Amino acid sequence: MIDFLARAFGGDKGGKPEKPGGGKSINLALQGGGAHGAFTWGVLDYLLEDGRLKVDGISGTSAGAVNAVMLADGLRTGADEARKRLADFWRATSLGGDLPAMQRAVLNRLFSLLPSQGSPTLDWLTAWSRHLSPYDVNPLNINPLKDLIERFVDFEALRADPRQLFIAATNVQTGRLHIFGRDKISAEAVMASACLPAVFRAVEIDGVSYWDGGYLGNPVLYPFFRSTATEDVLIVQINPLMRKKIPTSTREIMSRVNEITFNSALMAELRAIEFVNRQIDQGRLPRGTRPDEYRQIKVHRIVLEGLGERFSTSSKLRNDFESFELLRKLGQRAARRFLDAHYADIGVQSSVDLKAEVYSERG
């Protein structure tokens, strides 16, 4: 156990990474969740406009991976370009975007995750995919993400950028998490991270097949601990932990199961962080960045729940730009409230009560 934690939380022999000057530094961890990724767009848009946070590293999964590469590539030029890049991408993916009909149908399935309403082409694709695999229903292996992402991201330049970037995917054959680091980032890596098995064929990279990263890391946190100077992580979470309403319909039940499933890996990482922080506080583990020392991670979170209670099962079907805009505004409001309440905590302490968050309720 301690050996694993040392690998995840321990310092590097190469010494402490250089921290960029100005503002407070933070790592961003962007969760996946279909069209609800537009909420993350809003969060990022407000953080960039506010300008008080410097981004050391970014991790993303599925829709979070898409937001991550848009943000990282835009930041090579500056905050204004990053905001523009995110806005242009979400405009292009909306129903008013300029994709061909079949690519639009496949992309709609990616964002909806559920049966469609009102689109004959999409209804046909959904009906067949209940009984046939994507190898049957999508014989041409159409994946509109690749062309769309490459339209907005210069991957060659992104791989040369010093900012840390991590994209999570699932190895289909081993069932293990795979992290694409900055030097391996490509459109194919983002496609792998967003590869829903019921919609797309597994994405093959260097002879290895990958599915959506959300099964095992949504999003991943541990790569930051050995690669960036900051010990603060801000999670943008769009799969709510809490729902007030008990699901009763088939769709509601499956949606809630998906939310719990796609949060499970994150909860495991938060438990590990809480354990290490507690051991440091009790003097049982040394804190630092040198070999055999451990990082004390401060966790912060902006979450869709509460603000977006009505954004659940049915809203994952809505990918018109008006719905994206509403989610963006919710994200902007959530980011503003977070900074108002917790900016002073960054660099000082977690704004999330990890002990209450990760341990089971007691009767």
Tab-separated table of C-alpha atoms in Angstrom:
chain	number	residue	atom	x	y	z
A	1	MET	CA	0.000	0.000	0.000
A	2	ILE	CA	2.706	2.467	1.004
A	3	ASP	CA	4.729	1.552	-2.096
A	4	PHE	CA	1.747	2.379	-4.296
A	5	LEU	CA	1.168	5.669	-2.480
A	6	ALA	CA	4.839	6.542	-2.806
A	7	ARG	CA	4.651	6.085	-6.564
A	8	ALA	CA	1.503	8.210	-6.788
A	9	PHE	CA	2.221	10.917	-4.190
A	10	GLY	CA	5.993	10.811	-3.827
A	11	GLY	CA	8.520	13.379	-4.969
A	12	ASP	CA	10.628	13.100	-8.098
A	13	LYS	CA	14.411	12.802	-8.085
A	14	GLY	CA	14.426	15.581	-10.636
A	15	GLY	CA	13.402	18.112	-7.997
A	16	LYS	CA	10.502	20.511	-7.756
A	17	PRO	CA	8.968	21.666	-11.065
A	18	GLU	CA	9.177	25.359	-11.794
A	19	LYS	CA	5.991	27.268	-10.937
A	20	PRO	CA	4.792	29.965	-13.327
A	21	GLY	CA	4.714	33.447	-11.867
A	22	GLY	CA	1.654	35.491	-10.952
A	23	GLY	CA	-1.649	34.478	-9.361
A	24	LYS	CA	-2.380	31.227	-7.574
A	25	SER	CA	-1.442	27.997	-9.322
A	26	ILE	CA	-3.798	25.070	-9.629
A	27	ASN	CA	-4.286	21.796	-11.466
A	28	LEU	CA	-7.584	21.256	-13.275
A	29	ALA	CA	-9.248	17.826	-13.417
A	30	LEU	CA	-12.132	17.754	-15.914
A	31	GLN	CA	-14.733	15.018	-15.682
A	32	GLY	CA	-16.578	13.498	-18.635
A	33	GLY	CA	-20.353	13.377	-18.998
A	34	GLY	CA	-21.592	13.822	-22.555
A	35	ALA	CA	-23.287	17.083	-23.443
A	36	HIS	CA	-22.996	18.184	-19.825
A	37	GLY	CA	-19.387	18.983	-20.707
A	38	ALA	CA	-20.821	22.368	-21.712
A	39	PHE	CA	-21.067	23.070	-17.954
A	40	THR	CA	-17.287	22.623	-17.797
A	41	TRP	CA	-16.963	25.025	-20.722
A	42	GLY	CA	-18.758	27.634	-18.584
A	43	VAL	CA	-16.552	26.962	-15.571
A	44	LEU	CA	-13.384	27.318	-17.635
A	45	ASP	CA	-14.698	30.408	-19.397
A	46	TYR	CA	-15.252	32.189	-16.079
A	47	LEU	CA	-11.927	31.090	-14.573
A	48	LEU	CA	-10.118	32.367	-17.658
A	49	GLU	CA	-11.998	35.668	-17.586
A	50	ASP	CA	-11.337	36.104	-13.860
A	51	GLY	CA	-7.627	35.558	-14.429
A	52	ARG	CA	-6.532	34.912	-10.845
A	53	LEU	CA	-5.663	31.233	-11.348
A	54	LYS	CA	-2.628	29.936	-13.221
A	55	VAL	CA	-3.060	26.445	-14.665
A	56	ASP	CA	-0.076	24.163	-14.001
A	57	GLY	CA	-1.636	20.964	-15.300
A	58	ILE	CA	-4.851	19.637	-16.823
A	59	SER	CA	-6.364	16.162	-16.841
A	60	GLY	CA	-9.498	15.154	-18.677
A	61	THR	CA	-11.648	12.174	-19.543
A	62	SER	CA	-14.150	11.757	-22.392
A	63	ALA	CA	-15.893	15.136	-22.829
A	64	GLY	CA	-13.451	16.408	-20.199
A	65	ALA	CA	-10.576	15.325	-22.447
A	66	VAL	CA	-12.042	17.349	-25.301
A	67	ASN	CA	-12.354	20.417	-23.071
A	68	ALA	CA	-8.823	19.783	-21.788
A	69	VAL	CA	-7.138	19.853	-25.189
A	70	MET	CA	-9.157	22.904	-26.296
A	71	LEU	CA	-8.111	24.721	-23.125
A	72	ALA	CA	-4.468	23.641	-23.239
A	73	ASP	CA	-3.972	24.516	-26.888
A	74	GLY	CA	-5.721	27.858	-26.502
A	75	LEU	CA	-3.610	28.740	-23.454
A	76	ARG	CA	-0.469	28.512	-25.580
A	77	THR	CA	-1.594	31.885	-26.954
A	78	GLY	CA	-3.455	33.180	-23.923
A	79	ALA	CA	-6.681	33.167	-21.950
A	80	ASP	CA	-8.661	35.024	-24.617
A	81	GLU	CA	-7.735	32.464	-27.265
A	82	ALA	CA	-8.613	29.588	-24.916
A	83	ARG	CA	-12.052	31.105	-24.302
A	84	LYS	CA	-12.591	31.537	-28.038
A	85	ARG	CA	-11.439	27.987	-28.793
A	86	LEU	CA	-13.875	26.480	-26.286
A	87	ALA	CA	-16.771	28.612	-27.537
A	88	ASP	CA	-16.088	27.777	-31.181
A	89	PHE	CA	-15.882	24.056	-30.435
A	90	TRP	CA	-19.166	23.889	-28.533
A	91	ARG	CA	-20.870	25.933	-31.251
A	92	ALA	CA	-19.620	23.468	-33.872
A	93	THR	CA	-20.848	20.425	-31.930
A	94	SER	CA	-24.353	21.799	-31.427
A	95	LEU	CA	-27.280	20.965	-33.680
A	96	GLY	CA	-26.593	24.191	-35.553
A	97	GLY	CA	-23.023	23.118	-36.298
A	98	ASP	CA	-21.783	22.359	-39.794
A	99	LEU	CA	-21.326	18.567	-39.646
A	100	PRO	CA	-22.604	16.220	-42.397
A	101	ALA	CA	-25.802	14.282	-41.573
A	102	MET	CA	-24.257	10.923	-40.663
A	103	GLN	CA	-21.473	12.510	-38.637
A	104	ARG	CA	-24.122	14.590	-36.887
A	105	ALA	CA	-26.093	11.424	-36.048
A	106	VAL	CA	-23.050	9.670	-34.591
A	107	LEU	CA	-21.986	12.748	-32.606
A	108	ASN	CA	-25.513	13.122	-31.249
A	109	ARG	CA	-25.306	9.566	-29.939
A	110	LEU	CA	-21.987	10.379	-28.291
A	111	PHE	CA	-23.494	13.327	-26.467
A	112	SER	CA	-26.860	11.807	-25.625
A	113	LEU	CA	-25.753	8.406	-24.262
A	114	LEU	CA	-29.444	7.486	-24.380
A	115	PRO	CA	-32.171	6.820	-26.994
A	116	SER	CA	-32.970	9.799	-29.156
A	117	GLN	CA	-36.038	11.887	-29.778
A	118	GLY	CA	-37.067	13.698	-32.920
A	119	SER	CA	-34.273	12.733	-35.332
A	120	PRO	CA	-35.121	9.955	-37.848
A	121	THR	CA	-31.475	9.283	-38.662
A	122	LEU	CA	-30.556	9.206	-34.991
A	123	ASP	CA	-33.580	7.060	-34.105
A	124	TRP	CA	-32.550	4.530	-36.761
A	125	LEU	CA	-28.982	4.437	-35.433
A	126	THR	CA	-30.165	4.040	-31.838
A	127	ALA	CA	-32.638	1.273	-32.641
A	128	TRP	CA	-30.036	-0.795	-34.468
A	129	SER	CA	-27.351	-0.241	-31.844
A	130	ARG	CA	-29.535	-1.943	-29.228
A	131	HIS	CA	-29.079	-5.221	-31.079
A	132	LEU	CA	-25.909	-4.728	-33.105
A	133	SER	CA	-22.420	-3.714	-32.106
A	134	PRO	CA	-20.802	-0.524	-33.462
A	135	TYR	CA	-18.849	-2.811	-35.784
A	136	ASP	CA	-22.211	-3.638	-37.441
A	137	VAL	CA	-24.107	-0.378	-37.118
A	138	ASN	CA	-21.148	1.843	-38.040
A	139	PRO	CA	-19.404	-0.213	-40.749
A	140	LEU	CA	-17.467	2.777	-42.105
A	141	ASN	CA	-16.117	3.473	-38.595
A	142	ILE	CA	-17.321	7.078	-38.765
A	143	ASN	CA	-15.979	9.073	-35.839
A	144	PRO	CA	-16.670	12.775	-36.285
A	145	LEU	CA	-14.593	13.692	-33.263
A	146	LYS	CA	-11.266	13.303	-35.045
A	147	ASP	CA	-11.983	15.792	-37.835
A	148	LEU	CA	-13.682	18.174	-35.428
A	149	ILE	CA	-10.908	18.126	-32.843
A	150	GLU	CA	-8.172	18.475	-35.443
A	151	ARG	CA	-9.972	21.535	-36.777
A	152	PHE	CA	-9.405	23.298	-33.452
A	153	VAL	CA	-6.225	21.799	-31.955
A	154	ASP	CA	-2.611	21.919	-33.154
A	155	PHE	CA	-1.437	18.677	-31.569
A	156	GLU	CA	2.171	19.011	-32.686
A	157	ALA	CA	2.465	22.375	-30.937
A	158	LEU	CA	0.511	21.081	-27.943
A	159	ARG	CA	2.947	18.193	-27.432
A	160	ALA	CA	5.807	20.721	-27.273
A	161	ASP	CA	4.069	22.963	-24.722
A	162	PRO	CA	5.497	22.721	-21.167
A	163	ARG	CA	2.099	22.634	-19.437
A	164	GLN	CA	1.282	19.146	-18.131
A	165	LEU	CA	-1.658	17.404	-19.808
A	166	PHE	CA	-3.117	13.959	-19.096
A	167	ILE	CA	-5.881	12.108	-20.936
A	168	ALA	CA	-7.412	8.906	-19.505
A	169	ALA	CA	-8.542	5.873	-21.504
A	170	THR	CA	-9.375	2.225	-20.736
A	171	ASN	CA	-7.297	-0.607	-22.208
A	172	VAL	CA	-9.957	-2.949	-23.610
A	173	GLN	CA	-7.914	-6.140	-23.274
A	174	THR	CA	-6.268	-5.642	-19.880
A	175	GLY	CA	-9.080	-3.630	-18.281
A	176	ARG	CA	-6.487	-1.206	-16.936
A	177	LEU	CA	-6.336	2.563	-16.924
A	178	HIS	CA	-4.030	4.142	-19.485
A	179	ILE	CA	-2.837	7.743	-19.223
A	180	PHE	CA	-1.727	9.593	-22.336
A	181	GLY	CA	0.805	12.180	-21.194
A	182	ARG	CA	1.469	15.437	-22.989
A	183	ASP	CA	4.075	13.913	-25.309
A	184	LYS	CA	1.559	11.282	-26.494
A	185	ILE	CA	-1.475	13.547	-26.902
A	186	SER	CA	-3.197	13.253	-30.274
A	187	ALA	CA	-6.665	13.375	-31.780
A	188	GLU	CA	-6.686	9.561	-31.540
A	189	ALA	CA	-5.923	9.739	-27.799
A	190	VAL	CA	-8.874	12.078	-27.260
A	191	MET	CA	-11.075	9.782	-29.364
A	192	ALA	CA	-9.947	6.838	-27.222
A	193	SER	CA	-10.848	8.699	-24.043
A	194	ALA	CA	-14.341	9.403	-25.435
A	195	CYS	CA	-14.914	5.997	-27.061
A	196	LEU	CA	-18.280	4.741	-25.807
A	197	PRO	CA	-18.328	0.999	-26.603
A	198	ALA	CA	-21.967	1.020	-27.718
A	199	VAL	CA	-21.348	3.818	-30.220
A	200	PHE	CA	-17.795	3.543	-31.563
A	201	ARG	CA	-15.357	0.803	-32.405
A	202	ALA	CA	-12.456	0.592	-29.987
A	203	VAL	CA	-9.801	3.145	-30.919
A	204	GLU	CA	-6.499	1.456	-31.754
A	205	ILE	CA	-3.250	3.267	-30.965
A	206	ASP	CA	0.099	1.516	-31.449
A	207	GLY	CA	-1.666	-1.839	-31.645
A	208	VAL	CA	-3.627	-1.349	-28.400
A	209	SER	CA	-7.419	-0.930	-28.316
A	210	TYR	CA	-9.037	1.618	-26.015
A	211	TRP	CA	-12.497	2.527	-24.726
A	212	ASP	CA	-13.816	5.493	-22.742
A	213	GLY	CA	-11.579	6.472	-19.831
A	214	GLY	CA	-14.522	7.174	-17.545
A	215	TYR	CA	-14.695	3.572	-16.411
A	216	LEU	CA	-11.366	3.765	-14.568
A	217	GLY	CA	-10.417	7.432	-14.220
A	218	ASN	CA	-12.998	10.202	-14.385
A	219	PRO	CA	-10.919	12.326	-14.082
A	220	VAL	CA	-7.449	11.210	-12.949
A	221	LEU	CA	-5.650	13.127	-10.206
A	222	TYR	CA	-2.506	11.195	-9.304
A	223	PRO	CA	-0.384	12.169	-12.374
A	224	PHE	CA	-0.295	15.756	-11.077
A	225	PHE	CA	1.409	14.799	-7.842
A	226	ARG	CA	4.750	13.954	-9.434
A	227	SER	CA	4.700	16.361	-12.358
A	228	THR	CA	3.582	19.800	-11.158
A	229	ALA	CA	4.627	22.140	-8.371
A	230	THR	CA	1.175	22.942	-7.053
A	231	GLU	CA	-0.551	20.733	-4.494
A	232	ASP	CA	-3.997	22.172	-5.280
A	233	VAL	CA	-6.417	20.304	-7.553
A	234	LEU	CA	-9.716	21.759	-8.757
A	235	ILE	CA	-12.120	19.062	-9.939
A	236	VAL	CA	-14.893	20.069	-12.328
A	237	GLN	CA	-17.450	17.348	-11.648
A	238	ILE	CA	-20.465	16.886	-13.908
A	239	ASN	CA	-21.616	13.470	-12.663
A	240	PRO	CA	-23.308	14.442	-9.378
A	241	LEU	CA	-22.570	12.465	-6.220
A	242	MET	CA	-25.936	13.345	-4.706
A	243	ARG	CA	-29.473	13.214	-6.102
A	244	LYS	CA	-32.472	14.266	-4.016
A	245	LYS	CA	-34.969	12.292	-6.086
A	246	ILE	CA	-35.047	8.484	-6.036
A	247	PRO	CA	-34.964	7.246	-9.656
A	248	THR	CA	-38.002	5.185	-10.669
A	249	SER	CA	-38.152	5.018	-14.466
A	250	THR	CA	-35.798	2.816	-16.460
A	251	ARG	CA	-34.022	5.854	-17.888
A	252	GLU	CA	-33.659	7.515	-14.491
A	253	ILE	CA	-32.316	4.320	-12.923
A	254	MET	CA	-29.748	3.755	-15.669
A	255	SER	CA	-28.699	7.400	-15.564
A	256	ARG	CA	-28.137	7.218	-11.806
A	257	VAL	CA	-26.225	3.926	-12.160
A	258	ASN	CA	-23.997	5.634	-14.738
A	259	GLU	CA	-23.398	8.600	-12.428
A	260	ILE	CA	-22.342	6.328	-9.565
A	261	THR	CA	-20.205	4.133	-11.827
A	262	PHE	CA	-18.414	7.055	-13.464
A	263	ASN	CA	-17.662	8.600	-10.058
A	264	SER	CA	-16.254	5.420	-8.474
A	265	ALA	CA	-12.640	5.822	-9.639
A	266	LEU	CA	-12.608	9.457	-8.516
A	267	MET	CA	-13.882	8.451	-5.084
A	268	ALA	CA	-11.077	5.888	-4.792
A	269	GLU	CA	-8.474	8.566	-5.542
A	270	LEU	CA	-10.042	10.929	-3.010
A	271	ARG	CA	-9.879	8.189	-0.360
A	272	ALA	CA	-6.155	7.749	-1.102
A	273	ILE	CA	-5.577	11.514	-0.850
A	274	GLU	CA	-7.433	11.687	2.473
A	275	PHE	CA	-5.368	8.783	3.835
A	276	VAL	CA	-2.019	10.332	2.857
A	277	ASN	CA	-3.023	13.774	4.152
A	278	ARG	CA	-4.054	12.234	7.472
A	279	GLN	CA	-0.770	10.315	7.757
A	280	ILE	CA	1.173	13.525	7.095
A	281	ASP	CA	-0.849	15.441	9.695
A	282	GLN	CA	-0.153	12.684	12.260
A	283	GLY	CA	3.585	12.734	11.502
A	284	ARG	CA	3.608	9.205	10.074
A	285	LEU	CA	4.672	10.246	6.565
A	286	PRO	CA	7.198	12.959	5.628
A	287	ARG	CA	5.872	15.802	3.490
A	288	GLY	CA	7.882	17.132	0.574
A	289	THR	CA	8.876	16.688	-3.057
A	290	ARG	CA	12.074	14.694	-2.606
A	291	PRO	CA	12.269	10.900	-2.962
A	292	ASP	CA	10.475	9.089	-0.101
A	293	GLU	CA	8.446	12.216	0.707
A	294	TYR	CA	4.739	12.742	0.052
A	295	ARG	CA	2.589	15.547	-1.318
A	296	GLN	CA	-0.232	16.905	0.826
A	297	ILE	CA	-2.949	17.536	-1.724
A	298	LYS	CA	-5.541	20.262	-1.318
A	299	VAL	CA	-8.781	19.362	-3.097
A	300	HIS	CA	-11.332	21.808	-4.475
A	301	ARG	CA	-14.434	21.105	-6.502
A	302	ILE	CA	-17.036	22.737	-8.716
A	303	VAL	CA	-19.968	20.412	-9.297
A	304	LEU	CA	-23.081	20.430	-11.462
A	305	GLU	CA	-25.351	19.041	-8.727
A	306	GLY	CA	-27.680	21.458	-6.964
A	307	LEU	CA	-27.287	24.132	-9.633
A	308	GLY	CA	-28.199	21.605	-12.282
A	309	GLU	CA	-30.623	19.211	-10.577
A	310	ARG	CA	-32.918	19.415	-13.580
A	311	PHE	CA	-29.995	18.496	-15.843
A	312	SER	CA	-30.099	14.726	-15.601
A	313	THR	CA	-31.365	11.972	-17.864
A	314	SER	CA	-33.370	13.889	-20.434
A	315	SER	CA	-30.962	16.799	-20.665
A	316	LYS	CA	-28.208	14.550	-22.017
A	317	LEU	CA	-30.379	14.322	-25.117
A	318	ARG	CA	-30.357	18.066	-25.689
A	319	ASN	CA	-27.475	19.296	-27.770
A	320	ASP	CA	-28.968	22.391	-29.304
A	321	PHE	CA	-26.818	25.458	-28.740
A	322	GLU	CA	-29.432	27.030	-26.431
A	323	SER	CA	-29.038	24.092	-24.033
A	324	PHE	CA	-25.269	24.339	-24.244
A	325	GLU	CA	-25.513	28.054	-23.513
A	326	LEU	CA	-27.676	27.391	-20.449
A	327	LEU	CA	-25.150	24.863	-19.160
A	328	ARG	CA	-22.356	27.345	-19.852
A	329	LYS	CA	-24.113	29.991	-17.772
A	330	LEU	CA	-24.612	27.491	-14.943
A	331	GLY	CA	-20.897	26.719	-15.120
A	332	GLN	CA	-19.962	30.400	-15.067
A	333	ARG	CA	-22.191	30.968	-12.023
A	334	ALA	CA	-20.755	27.930	-10.237
A	335	ALA	CA	-17.181	29.115	-10.902
A	336	ARG	CA	-17.968	32.604	-9.655
A	337	ARG	CA	-19.486	31.209	-6.448
A	338	PHE	CA	-16.503	28.926	-5.945
A	339	LEU	CA	-13.996	31.758	-6.257
A	340	ASP	CA	-16.062	34.032	-4.003
A	341	ALA	CA	-16.218	31.364	-1.299
A	342	HIS	CA	-12.902	29.548	-1.629
A	343	TYR	CA	-10.250	31.585	-3.451
A	344	ALA	CA	-8.553	32.230	-0.104
A	345	ASP	CA	-8.373	28.462	0.529
A	346	ILE	CA	-6.280	27.781	-2.584
A	347	GLY	CA	-2.701	27.153	-1.552
A	348	VAL	CA	-3.772	26.917	2.100
A	349	GLN	CA	-6.272	24.103	2.654
A	350	SER	CA	-8.832	21.893	0.925
A	351	SER	CA	-12.244	23.428	0.382
A	352	VAL	CA	-13.718	19.896	0.264
A	353	ASP	CA	-14.171	17.948	3.515
A	354	LEU	CA	-12.492	14.774	2.292
A	355	LYS	CA	-13.192	12.733	5.414
A	356	ALA	CA	-16.926	13.386	5.170
A	357	GLU	CA	-16.817	12.904	1.419
A	358	VAL	CA	-15.177	9.496	1.131
A	359	TYR	CA	-16.215	7.468	4.143
A	360	SER	CA	-19.496	5.580	4.304
A	361	GLU	CA	-22.416	6.819	6.304
A	362	ARG	CA	-22.853	5.273	9.739
A	363	GLY	CA	-26.293	4.331	11.032
